[in-house]
GROMACS .gro file of C-alpha atoms in nm:
model
  463
    1UNK     CA    1  -0.017   0.000   0.033
    2UNK     CA    2   0.127   0.355  -0.014
    3UNK     CA    3   0.311   0.512   0.254
    4UNK     CA    4   0.270   0.834   0.453
    5UNK     CA    5   0.484   0.970   0.237
    6UNK     CA    6   0.298   0.891  -0.119
    7UNK     CA    7   0.012   1.030   0.085
    8UNK     CA    8   0.137   1.363   0.104
    9UNK     CA    9   0.012   1.471  -0.202
   10UNK     CA   10  -0.360   1.388  -0.064
   11UNK     CA   11  -0.269   1.562   0.261
   12UNK     CA   12  -0.149   1.882   0.068
   13UNK     CA   13  -0.449   1.966  -0.110
   14UNK     CA   14  -0.553   2.251   0.105
   15UNK     CA   15  -0.908   2.299   0.269
   16UNK     CA   16  -1.002   2.581   0.057
   17UNK     CA   17  -0.899   2.418  -0.233
   18UNK     CA   18  -1.131   2.126  -0.124
   19UNK     CA   19  -1.419   2.379  -0.088
   20UNK     CA   20  -1.374   2.568  -0.382
   21UNK     CA   21  -1.403   2.264  -0.557
   22UNK     CA   22  -1.711   2.128  -0.430
   23UNK     CA   23  -1.856   2.469  -0.450
   24UNK     CA   24  -1.783   2.485  -0.832
   25UNK     CA   25  -1.982   2.128  -0.863
   26UNK     CA   26  -2.283   2.240  -0.655
   27UNK     CA   27  -2.481   2.374  -0.963
   28UNK     CA   28  -2.456   2.014  -1.110
   29UNK     CA   29  -2.605   1.772  -0.876
   30UNK     CA   30  -2.506   1.456  -1.043
   31UNK     CA   31  -2.163   1.538  -1.126
   32UNK     CA   32  -2.116   1.693  -0.757
   33UNK     CA   33  -2.277   1.376  -0.594
   34UNK     CA   34  -2.016   1.151  -0.799
   35UNK     CA   35  -1.737   1.358  -0.713
   36UNK     CA   36  -1.824   1.378  -0.347
   37UNK     CA   37  -1.814   0.981  -0.377
   38UNK     CA   38  -1.499   0.981  -0.532
   39UNK     CA   39  -1.330   1.232  -0.310
   40UNK     CA   40  -1.468   1.024  -0.002
   41UNK     CA   41  -1.313   0.692  -0.162
   42UNK     CA   42  -0.996   0.884  -0.238
   43UNK     CA   43  -0.925   1.009   0.127
   44UNK     CA   44  -1.037   0.683   0.295
   45UNK     CA   45  -0.806   0.455   0.048
   46UNK     CA   46  -0.518   0.703   0.040
   47UNK     CA   47  -0.513   0.906   0.371
   48UNK     CA   48  -0.608   0.621   0.590
   49UNK     CA   49  -0.467   0.285   0.455
   50UNK     CA   50  -0.106   0.361   0.538
   51UNK     CA   51  -0.185   0.493   0.892
   52UNK     CA   52  -0.424   0.214   1.037
   53UNK     CA   53  -0.425   0.413   1.380
   54UNK     CA   54  -0.676   0.598   1.213
   55UNK     CA   55  -1.023   0.481   1.292
   56UNK     CA   56  -1.215   0.351   1.016
   57UNK     CA   57  -1.482   0.609   0.905
   58UNK     CA   58  -1.817   0.517   0.734
   59UNK     CA   59  -1.994   0.824   0.632
   60UNK     CA   60  -2.303   0.828   0.416
   61UNK     CA   61  -2.413   1.084   0.215
   62UNK     CA   62  -2.774   1.115   0.148
   63UNK     CA   63  -2.950   1.334  -0.144
   64UNK     CA   64  -3.079   1.637   0.026
   65UNK     CA   65  -3.254   1.946  -0.122
   66UNK     CA   66  -3.069   2.210   0.038
   67UNK     CA   67  -2.740   2.118  -0.156
   68UNK     CA   68  -2.569   2.466  -0.064
   69UNK     CA   69  -2.591   2.381   0.319
   70UNK     CA   70  -2.520   2.014   0.257
   71UNK     CA   71  -2.193   2.141   0.058
   72UNK     CA   72  -2.093   2.353   0.361
   73UNK     CA   73  -2.109   2.090   0.589
   74UNK     CA   74  -1.899   1.827   0.332
   75UNK     CA   75  -1.631   2.100   0.323
   76UNK     CA   76  -1.589   2.098   0.708
   77UNK     CA   77  -1.594   1.731   0.708
   78UNK     CA   78  -1.331   1.681   0.435
   79UNK     CA   79  -1.120   1.947   0.592
   80UNK     CA   80  -1.151   1.752   0.947
   81UNK     CA   81  -1.057   1.435   0.766
   82UNK     CA   82  -0.761   1.567   0.598
   83UNK     CA   83  -0.636   1.723   0.913
   84UNK     CA   84  -0.690   1.410   1.132
   85UNK     CA   85  -0.508   1.228   0.832
   86UNK     CA   86  -0.195   1.445   0.889
   87UNK     CA   87  -0.195   1.389   1.273
   88UNK     CA   88  -0.213   1.010   1.213
   89UNK     CA   89   0.055   0.997   0.938
   90UNK     CA   90   0.275   1.218   1.137
   91UNK     CA   91   0.227   0.989   1.433
   92UNK     CA   92   0.305   0.662   1.241
   93UNK     CA   93   0.619   0.836   1.071
   94UNK     CA   94   0.769   0.849   1.434
   95UNK     CA   95   0.769   0.483   1.521
   96UNK     CA   96   1.094   0.361   1.592
   97UNK     CA   97   1.030   0.001   1.768
   98UNK     CA   98   0.776  -0.244   1.844
   99UNK     CA   99   0.719  -0.473   2.133
  100UNK     CA  100   0.440  -0.737   2.117
  101UNK     CA  101   0.363  -0.970   2.409
  102UNK     CA  102   0.074  -1.203   2.366
  103UNK     CA  103  -0.064  -1.497   2.529
  104UNK     CA  104  -0.074  -1.836   2.316
  105UNK     CA  105  -0.376  -1.930   2.098
  106UNK     CA  106  -0.667  -2.118   2.251
  107UNK     CA  107  -0.568  -2.450   2.342
  108UNK     CA  108  -0.707  -2.787   2.503
  109UNK     CA  109  -0.674  -2.860   2.862
  110UNK     CA  110  -0.341  -2.905   3.002
  111UNK     CA  111  -0.463  -3.186   3.211
  112UNK     CA  112  -0.764  -3.419   3.301
  113UNK     CA  113  -0.922  -3.465   3.657
  114UNK     CA  114  -0.922  -3.833   3.765
  115UNK     CA  115  -1.297  -3.858   3.718
  116UNK     CA  116  -1.333  -3.723   3.406
  117UNK     CA  117  -1.536  -3.889   3.191
  118UNK     CA  118  -1.359  -3.778   2.892
  119UNK     CA  119  -0.993  -3.871   2.790
  120UNK     CA  120  -0.690  -3.756   2.617
  121UNK     CA  121  -0.806  -3.935   2.315
  122UNK     CA  122  -1.077  -3.678   2.251
  123UNK     CA  123  -0.845  -3.427   2.216
  124UNK     CA  124  -0.634  -3.531   1.902
  125UNK     CA  125  -0.416  -3.228   1.946
  126UNK     CA  126  -0.294  -3.335   2.247
  127UNK     CA  127  -0.305  -3.189   2.589
  128UNK     CA  128  -0.186  -2.824   2.629
  129UNK     CA  129  -0.170  -2.773   2.262
  130UNK     CA  130  -0.327  -2.509   2.035
  131UNK     CA  131  -0.647  -2.587   1.846
  132UNK     CA  132  -0.735  -2.504   1.515
  133UNK     CA  133  -0.919  -2.180   1.645
  134UNK     CA  134  -0.578  -2.112   1.814
  135UNK     CA  135  -0.398  -2.133   1.482
  136UNK     CA  136  -0.646  -1.945   1.303
  137UNK     CA  137  -0.669  -1.646   1.559
  138UNK     CA  138  -0.250  -1.633   1.588
  139UNK     CA  139  -0.258  -1.645   1.197
  140UNK     CA  140  -0.489  -1.345   1.213
  141UNK     CA  141  -0.306  -1.140   1.475
  142UNK     CA  142   0.033  -1.177   1.273
  143UNK     CA  143  -0.196  -1.051   0.980
  144UNK     CA  144  -0.334  -0.774   1.163
  145UNK     CA  145  -0.009  -0.664   1.264
  146UNK     CA  146   0.146  -0.689   0.924
  147UNK     CA  147  -0.178  -0.461   0.801
  148UNK     CA  148  -0.151  -0.221   1.073
  149UNK     CA  149   0.223  -0.194   1.058
  150UNK     CA  150   0.283  -0.204   0.663
  151UNK     CA  151   0.443   0.096   0.641
  152UNK     CA  152   0.696   0.025   0.920
  153UNK     CA  153   0.816  -0.349   0.876
  154UNK     CA  154   0.945  -0.497   0.552
  155UNK     CA  155   0.910  -0.851   0.465
  156UNK     CA  156   1.275  -0.930   0.587
  157UNK     CA  157   1.229  -1.125   0.932
  158UNK     CA  158   1.603  -1.028   1.011
  159UNK     CA  159   1.455  -0.704   1.105
  160UNK     CA  160   1.271  -0.856   1.418
  161UNK     CA  161   1.363  -1.118   1.672
  162UNK     CA  162   1.112  -1.359   1.819
  163UNK     CA  163   1.109  -1.513   2.175
  164UNK     CA  164   0.874  -1.768   2.289
  165UNK     CA  165   0.803  -1.951   2.617
  166UNK     CA  166   0.925  -2.344   2.596
  167UNK     CA  167   0.587  -2.463   2.610
  168UNK     CA  168   0.454  -2.615   2.309
  169UNK     CA  169   0.150  -2.397   2.287
  170UNK     CA  170   0.360  -2.100   2.266
  171UNK     CA  171   0.601  -2.244   2.044
  172UNK     CA  172   0.298  -2.369   1.814
  173UNK     CA  173   0.153  -1.999   1.848
  174UNK     CA  174   0.433  -1.790   1.747
  175UNK     CA  175   0.521  -1.987   1.445
  176UNK     CA  176   0.167  -1.949   1.318
  177UNK     CA  177   0.174  -1.583   1.386
  178UNK     CA  178   0.495  -1.547   1.220
  179UNK     CA  179   0.353  -1.688   0.895
  180UNK     CA  180   0.098  -1.446   0.913
  181UNK     CA  181   0.334  -1.169   0.991
  182UNK     CA  182   0.616  -1.255   0.769
  183UNK     CA  183   0.531  -1.418   0.428
  184UNK     CA  184   0.805  -1.445   0.167
  185UNK     CA  185   0.802  -1.152  -0.074
  186UNK     CA  186   1.003  -1.072  -0.365
  187UNK     CA  187   1.356  -1.241  -0.311
  188UNK     CA  188   1.244  -1.414   0.041
  189UNK     CA  189   1.027  -1.645  -0.191
  190UNK     CA  190   1.217  -1.975  -0.197
  191UNK     CA  191   0.919  -2.202  -0.329
  192UNK     CA  192   0.641  -2.052  -0.522
  193UNK     CA  193   0.364  -2.306  -0.395
  194UNK     CA  194   0.433  -2.244  -0.025
  195UNK     CA  195   0.344  -1.911   0.127
  196UNK     CA  196   0.586  -1.958   0.415
  197UNK     CA  197   0.925  -1.895   0.531
  198UNK     CA  198   1.149  -1.984   0.822
  199UNK     CA  199   1.211  -1.770   1.130
  200UNK     CA  200   1.417  -1.808   1.361
  201UNK     CA  201   1.275  -1.830   1.741
  202UNK     CA  202   1.453  -1.803   2.065
  203UNK     CA  203   1.345  -2.035   2.352
  204UNK     CA  204   1.461  -2.208   2.690
  205UNK     CA  205   1.386  -2.467   2.946
  206UNK     CA  206   1.067  -2.350   3.069
  207UNK     CA  207   1.179  -2.417   3.456
  208UNK     CA  208   1.474  -2.137   3.376
  209UNK     CA  209   1.222  -1.891   3.188
  210UNK     CA  210   1.199  -1.636   3.474
  211UNK     CA  211   1.088  -1.395   3.153
  212UNK     CA  212   0.759  -1.572   2.999
  213UNK     CA  213   0.678  -1.916   3.155
  214UNK     CA  214   0.428  -1.872   3.476
  215UNK     CA  215   0.574  -2.145   3.666
  216UNK     CA  216   0.956  -2.080   3.631
  217UNK     CA  217   1.155  -2.165   3.915
  218UNK     CA  218   1.138  -1.851   4.144
  219UNK     CA  219   1.101  -1.935   4.542
  220UNK     CA  220   1.026  -1.600   4.621
  221UNK     CA  221   0.743  -1.569   4.386
  222UNK     CA  222   0.599  -1.891   4.558
  223UNK     CA  223   0.628  -1.739   4.878
  224UNK     CA  224   0.439  -1.446   4.770
  225UNK     CA  225   0.154  -1.643   4.655
  226UNK     CA  226   0.147  -1.841   4.995
  227UNK     CA  227   0.149  -1.487   5.185
  228UNK     CA  228  -0.157  -1.402   4.949
  229UNK     CA  229  -0.311  -1.734   5.049
  230UNK     CA  230  -0.299  -1.625   5.424
  231UNK     CA  231  -0.362  -1.269   5.394
  232UNK     CA  232  -0.704  -1.158   5.556
  233UNK     CA  233  -0.847  -1.120   5.183
  234UNK     CA  234  -0.702  -1.475   5.079
  235UNK     CA  235  -0.833  -1.654   5.394
  236UNK     CA  236  -1.154  -1.500   5.369
  237UNK     CA  237  -1.188  -1.642   4.986
  238UNK     CA  238  -1.052  -1.990   5.121
  239UNK     CA  239  -1.286  -2.037   5.435
  240UNK     CA  240  -1.624  -1.909   5.260
  241UNK     CA  241  -1.557  -2.153   4.973
  242UNK     CA  242  -1.432  -2.444   5.209
  243UNK     CA  243  -1.744  -2.640   5.107
  244UNK     CA  244  -1.709  -2.573   4.743
  245UNK     CA  245  -1.361  -2.686   4.764
  246UNK     CA  246  -1.443  -2.996   4.943
  247UNK     CA  247  -1.737  -3.096   4.699
  248UNK     CA  248  -1.517  -3.042   4.413
  249UNK     CA  249  -1.232  -3.253   4.557
  250UNK     CA  250  -1.486  -3.533   4.632
  251UNK     CA  251  -1.642  -3.528   4.308
  252UNK     CA  252  -1.352  -3.496   4.057
  253UNK     CA  253  -1.123  -3.691   4.249
  254UNK     CA  254  -0.826  -3.440   4.214
  255UNK     CA  255  -0.700  -3.259   4.571
  256UNK     CA  256  -0.864  -2.902   4.624
  257UNK     CA  257  -0.666  -2.705   4.849
  258UNK     CA  258  -0.652  -2.345   4.702
  259UNK     CA  259  -0.820  -2.128   4.439
  260UNK     CA  260  -0.605  -2.205   4.169
  261UNK     CA  261  -0.695  -2.570   4.177
  262UNK     CA  262  -1.069  -2.452   4.141
  263UNK     CA  263  -0.976  -2.230   3.863
  264UNK     CA  264  -0.807  -2.515   3.676
  265UNK     CA  265  -1.072  -2.718   3.730
  266UNK     CA  266  -1.315  -2.470   3.581
  267UNK     CA  267  -1.077  -2.427   3.260
  268UNK     CA  268  -1.087  -2.800   3.173
  269UNK     CA  269  -1.490  -2.819   3.200
  270UNK     CA  270  -1.512  -2.481   3.001
  271UNK     CA  271  -1.304  -2.625   2.751
  272UNK     CA  272  -1.484  -2.956   2.716
  273UNK     CA  273  -1.797  -2.803   2.726
  274UNK     CA  274  -1.698  -2.557   2.436
  275UNK     CA  275  -1.613  -2.887   2.254
  276UNK     CA  276  -1.954  -3.061   2.308
  277UNK     CA  277  -1.773  -3.315   2.517
  278UNK     CA  278  -1.943  -3.467   2.848
  279UNK     CA  279  -1.985  -3.276   3.148
  280UNK     CA  280  -2.076  -3.438   3.480
  281UNK     CA  281  -2.394  -3.363   3.618
  282UNK     CA  282  -2.253  -3.194   3.923
  283UNK     CA  283  -2.075  -2.938   3.715
  284UNK     CA  284  -2.320  -2.687   3.617
  285UNK     CA  285  -2.498  -2.649   3.972
  286UNK     CA  286  -2.136  -2.540   4.098
  287UNK     CA  287  -2.039  -2.350   3.798
  288UNK     CA  288  -2.114  -2.001   3.901
  289UNK     CA  289  -1.930  -2.034   4.269
  290UNK     CA  290  -1.633  -2.216   4.022
  291UNK     CA  291  -1.609  -1.885   3.849
  292UNK     CA  292  -1.638  -1.661   4.141
  293UNK     CA  293  -1.333  -1.823   4.306
  294UNK     CA  294  -1.153  -1.826   3.977
  295UNK     CA  295  -1.220  -1.432   3.958
  296UNK     CA  296  -1.044  -1.404   4.314
  297UNK     CA  297  -0.719  -1.591   4.166
  298UNK     CA  298  -0.734  -1.311   3.900
  299UNK     CA  299  -0.775  -1.037   4.140
  300UNK     CA  300  -0.583  -1.109   4.429
  301UNK     CA  301  -0.259  -1.239   4.285
  302UNK     CA  302  -0.240  -0.940   4.093
  303UNK     CA  303  -0.288  -0.682   4.311
  304UNK     CA  304   0.067  -0.756   4.495
  305UNK     CA  305   0.343  -0.559   4.369
  306UNK     CA  306   0.590  -0.817   4.490
  307UNK     CA  307   0.430  -1.109   4.279
  308UNK     CA  308   0.416  -0.877   3.982
  309UNK     CA  309   0.794  -0.781   3.995
  310UNK     CA  310   0.877  -1.134   3.979
  311UNK     CA  311   0.656  -1.272   3.714
  312UNK     CA  312   0.698  -0.949   3.490
  313UNK     CA  313   1.009  -0.774   3.609
  314UNK     CA  314   1.248  -0.957   3.318
  315UNK     CA  315   1.043  -0.861   3.041
  316UNK     CA  316   0.976  -0.512   3.127
  317UNK     CA  317   1.354  -0.499   3.203
  318UNK     CA  318   1.401  -0.622   2.835
  319UNK     CA  319   1.164  -0.408   2.679
  320UNK     CA  320   1.320  -0.095   2.844
  321UNK     CA  321   1.652  -0.212   2.759
  322UNK     CA  322   1.569  -0.224   2.379
  323UNK     CA  323   1.431   0.072   2.391
  324UNK     CA  324   1.748   0.258   2.533
  325UNK     CA  325   1.969   0.083   2.230
  326UNK     CA  326   1.724   0.286   1.972
  327UNK     CA  327   1.743   0.585   2.183
  328UNK     CA  328   2.108   0.552   2.183
  329UNK     CA  329   2.139   0.472   1.818
  330UNK     CA  330   2.278   0.108   1.886
  331UNK     CA  331   1.992  -0.099   1.755
  332UNK     CA  332   1.803  -0.129   1.421
  333UNK     CA  333   1.579  -0.395   1.539
  334UNK     CA  334   1.205  -0.282   1.449
  335UNK     CA  335   0.997  -0.568   1.618
  336UNK     CA  336   1.040  -0.778   1.972
  337UNK     CA  337   0.786  -1.081   1.976
  338UNK     CA  338   0.711  -1.246   2.287
  339UNK     CA  339   0.490  -1.566   2.314
  340UNK     CA  340   0.336  -1.621   2.642
  341UNK     CA  341   0.099  -1.690   2.917
  342UNK     CA  342  -0.185  -1.525   3.085
  343UNK     CA  343   0.027  -1.465   3.367
  344UNK     CA  344   0.282  -1.276   3.196
  345UNK     CA  345  -0.005  -1.055   3.049
  346UNK     CA  346  -0.170  -1.010   3.354
  347UNK     CA  347   0.129  -0.931   3.592
  348UNK     CA  348   0.287  -0.693   3.284
  349UNK     CA  349  -0.039  -0.500   3.280
  350UNK     CA  350  -0.068  -0.483   3.640
  351UNK     CA  351   0.294  -0.349   3.690
  352UNK     CA  352   0.178  -0.042   3.497
  353UNK     CA  353  -0.120   0.010   3.659
  354UNK     CA  354  -0.346  -0.104   3.347
  355UNK     CA  355  -0.488  -0.434   3.424
  356UNK     CA  356  -0.851  -0.479   3.395
  357UNK     CA  357  -0.870  -0.804   3.649
  358UNK     CA  358  -1.049  -0.989   3.407
  359UNK     CA  359  -0.941  -1.326   3.269
  360UNK     CA  360  -0.673  -1.306   2.999
  361UNK     CA  361  -0.838  -1.473   2.684
  362UNK     CA  362  -0.623  -1.636   2.422
  363UNK     CA  363  -0.443  -1.457   2.166
  364UNK     CA  364  -0.435  -1.145   2.380
  365UNK     CA  365  -0.156  -0.867   2.280
  366UNK     CA  366   0.010  -0.619   2.457
  367UNK     CA  367   0.160  -0.384   2.176
  368UNK     CA  368   0.442  -0.163   2.326
  369UNK     CA  369   0.513   0.119   2.061
  370UNK     CA  370   0.825   0.307   2.077
  371UNK     CA  371   0.813   0.683   1.904
  372UNK     CA  372   1.055   0.968   1.847
  373UNK     CA  373   0.871   1.317   1.828
  374UNK     CA  374   1.037   1.619   1.625
  375UNK     CA  375   1.232   1.699   1.916
  376UNK     CA  376   1.405   1.398   1.971
  377UNK     CA  377   1.196   1.308   2.256
  378UNK     CA  378   1.110   0.906   2.321
  379UNK     CA  379   0.810   0.826   2.432
  380UNK     CA  380   0.573   0.493   2.463
  381UNK     CA  381   0.230   0.409   2.364
  382UNK     CA  382   0.067   0.093   2.470
  383UNK     CA  383  -0.242  -0.102   2.303
  384UNK     CA  384  -0.418  -0.387   2.429
  385UNK     CA  385  -0.580  -0.648   2.210
  386UNK     CA  386  -0.824  -0.880   2.351
  387UNK     CA  387  -1.076  -0.945   2.096
  388UNK     CA  388  -0.937  -1.100   1.749
  389UNK     CA  389  -1.250  -0.932   1.583
  390UNK     CA  390  -1.190  -0.579   1.695
  391UNK     CA  391  -0.915  -0.303   1.721
  392UNK     CA  392  -0.729  -0.236   2.020
  393UNK     CA  393  -0.735  -0.033   2.298
  394UNK     CA  394  -0.523   0.251   2.387
  395UNK     CA  395  -0.412   0.260   2.742
  396UNK     CA  396  -0.349   0.528   2.958
  397UNK     CA  397  -0.072   0.442   3.217
  398UNK     CA  398  -0.117   0.629   3.536
  399UNK     CA  399   0.161   0.911   3.606
  400UNK     CA  400   0.161   0.989   3.225
  401UNK     CA  401   0.054   1.236   2.975
  402UNK     CA  402  -0.257   1.081   2.856
  403UNK     CA  403  -0.202   0.813   2.604
  404UNK     CA  404   0.140   0.927   2.556
  405UNK     CA  405   0.427   0.783   2.803
  406UNK     CA  406   0.762   0.947   2.804
  407UNK     CA  407   1.010   0.680   2.799
  408UNK     CA  408   1.179   0.815   3.134
  409UNK     CA  409   0.860   0.775   3.292
  410UNK     CA  410   0.785   0.438   3.139
  411UNK     CA  411   1.145   0.306   3.254
  412UNK     CA  412   0.993   0.372   3.620
  413UNK     CA  413   1.190   0.706   3.727
  414UNK     CA  414   0.819   0.811   3.867
  415UNK     CA  415   0.743   0.751   4.185
  416UNK     CA  416   0.446   0.492   4.127
  417UNK     CA  417   0.677   0.244   3.914
  418UNK     CA  418   0.981   0.062   4.001
  419UNK     CA  419   1.290   0.086   3.794
  420UNK     CA  420   1.302  -0.223   3.577
  421UNK     CA  421   1.692  -0.215   3.564
  422UNK     CA  422   1.692  -0.303   3.908
  423UNK     CA  423   1.485  -0.619   3.881
  424UNK     CA  424   1.786  -0.848   3.771
  425UNK     CA  425   1.906  -0.932   4.135
  426UNK     CA  426   1.517  -0.974   4.249
  427UNK     CA  427   1.431  -1.244   3.995
  428UNK     CA  428   1.744  -1.464   3.976
  429UNK     CA  429   1.753  -1.809   3.852
  430UNK     CA  430   2.028  -2.061   3.794
  431UNK     CA  431   2.148  -2.105   3.420
  432UNK     CA  432   2.264  -2.455   3.518
  433UNK     CA  433   2.017  -2.724   3.524
  434UNK     CA  434   1.644  -2.739   3.619
  435UNK     CA  435   1.578  -2.785   4.015
  436UNK     CA  436   1.923  -2.648   4.054
  437UNK     CA  437   1.844  -2.288   4.156
  438UNK     CA  438   1.907  -1.968   4.358
  439UNK     CA  439   1.631  -1.819   4.561
  440UNK     CA  440   1.455  -1.512   4.417
  441UNK     CA  441   1.563  -1.235   4.643
  442UNK     CA  442   1.475  -0.857   4.647
  443UNK     CA  443   1.746  -0.567   4.583
  444UNK     CA  444   1.955  -0.499   4.903
  445UNK     CA  445   1.774  -0.158   4.950
  446UNK     CA  446   1.452  -0.371   5.007
  447UNK     CA  447   1.236  -0.086   4.917
  448UNK     CA  448   1.318  -0.025   4.527
  449UNK     CA  449   1.058  -0.290   4.420
  450UNK     CA  450   0.728  -0.091   4.474
  451UNK     CA  451   0.508  -0.132   4.209
  452UNK     CA  452   0.209   0.095   4.185
  453UNK     CA  453  -0.142  -0.081   4.243
  454UNK     CA  454  -0.303   0.208   4.092
  455UNK     CA  455  -0.592   0.034   3.869
  456UNK     CA  456  -0.889   0.291   3.894
  457UNK     CA  457  -0.964   0.560   3.641
  458UNK     CA  458  -0.783   0.399   3.388
  459UNK     CA  459  -0.929   0.499   3.050
  460UNK     CA  460  -0.991   0.293   2.713
  461UNK     CA  461  -0.986   0.430   2.380
  462UNK     CA  462  -1.057   0.213   2.064
  463UNK     CA  463  -0.746   0.270   1.815
   0.00000   0.00000   0.00000
């Protein structure tokens, strides 16, 4: 598609010129209507195609008798559209780097329970693998990124780096996603019958992956979860749902000693129900209570700045370091892709005070854009895409100026967030063997890891 530079010819048409052209056609209604439609199509194709951040416009043009009045309104409208196009293209041209963190695609259950009426053979993909829906969602997410950032990204995968959790569902997701994002074009085509090219993907053993895997070895993170369970809020959840836990344990044959187990049971049942498999008679009467307990898992865990530090600190540090390299002129990498899990998404957004406290759907993506303005100031814009059929939301990070967050503020120099560069000692695991690890420990000063818990007043805008 045409770039923002190509579109300048359209944008340089003055507001007065557009209005005069419209007035000249006012005496010829048929020509005028045709011209208005043509102008509209041209503006939508040329002005917005390459600047996907502009919302899709769908204006209608009814035939009215007061042609001159309508013409005046239309002239103002066209001027506004052209002005918005200029602003959006200017914003697009400032883009310097992208980080996309996303949850794997729709998957099968990670495990079945002892009294489950279904069996692993009911899931031909294998337990814990992505489904056909998950593959389609991930491919479409890749295609979405390709279209949205068409003027920023080339078709050369060497301009990007891909990192995945070592779980099969994440590796499957990132491969499918990259197939949509980087199809071979030009000299990259190696087989005319295959619209795919290999793209390098980095990963590591899950036990050691403190950046992307939710259960990487980190005793301090587990200690924090134990503290949350034993807190007044946590104890109240467990005590008020003790009967539910006992009932679930008896009927499922699986030990139920905390809300995470109840959430996992609901997860399995939900997937089985969506596939039309057998659901035990006891499940539906308990569904509502299981859902409430699952919500507590989401709310209580990510209210903890300490837990968010251990599960998102390395990821945020990586993003900040990459952005600093661009700012210092030491990196040409345009895109970093991270295939992760719901915990990474929830902890990451919670660390910046923008988590919506809802379960993270499969294929949810958080897009962090690094921009540079005309004065060489670098800033961040964060987008949240939790629906594969809708455009993302822009997130307003508390402490920032609207939807624009200076890189300095994003780095955590403000009073409400932790400096990610200090998190390395707080999230540390051995690089030798799984099971051989150093315990995670906070920084020596003990007070530098306070992450804002501010979650109220978050504004969302379609983007």
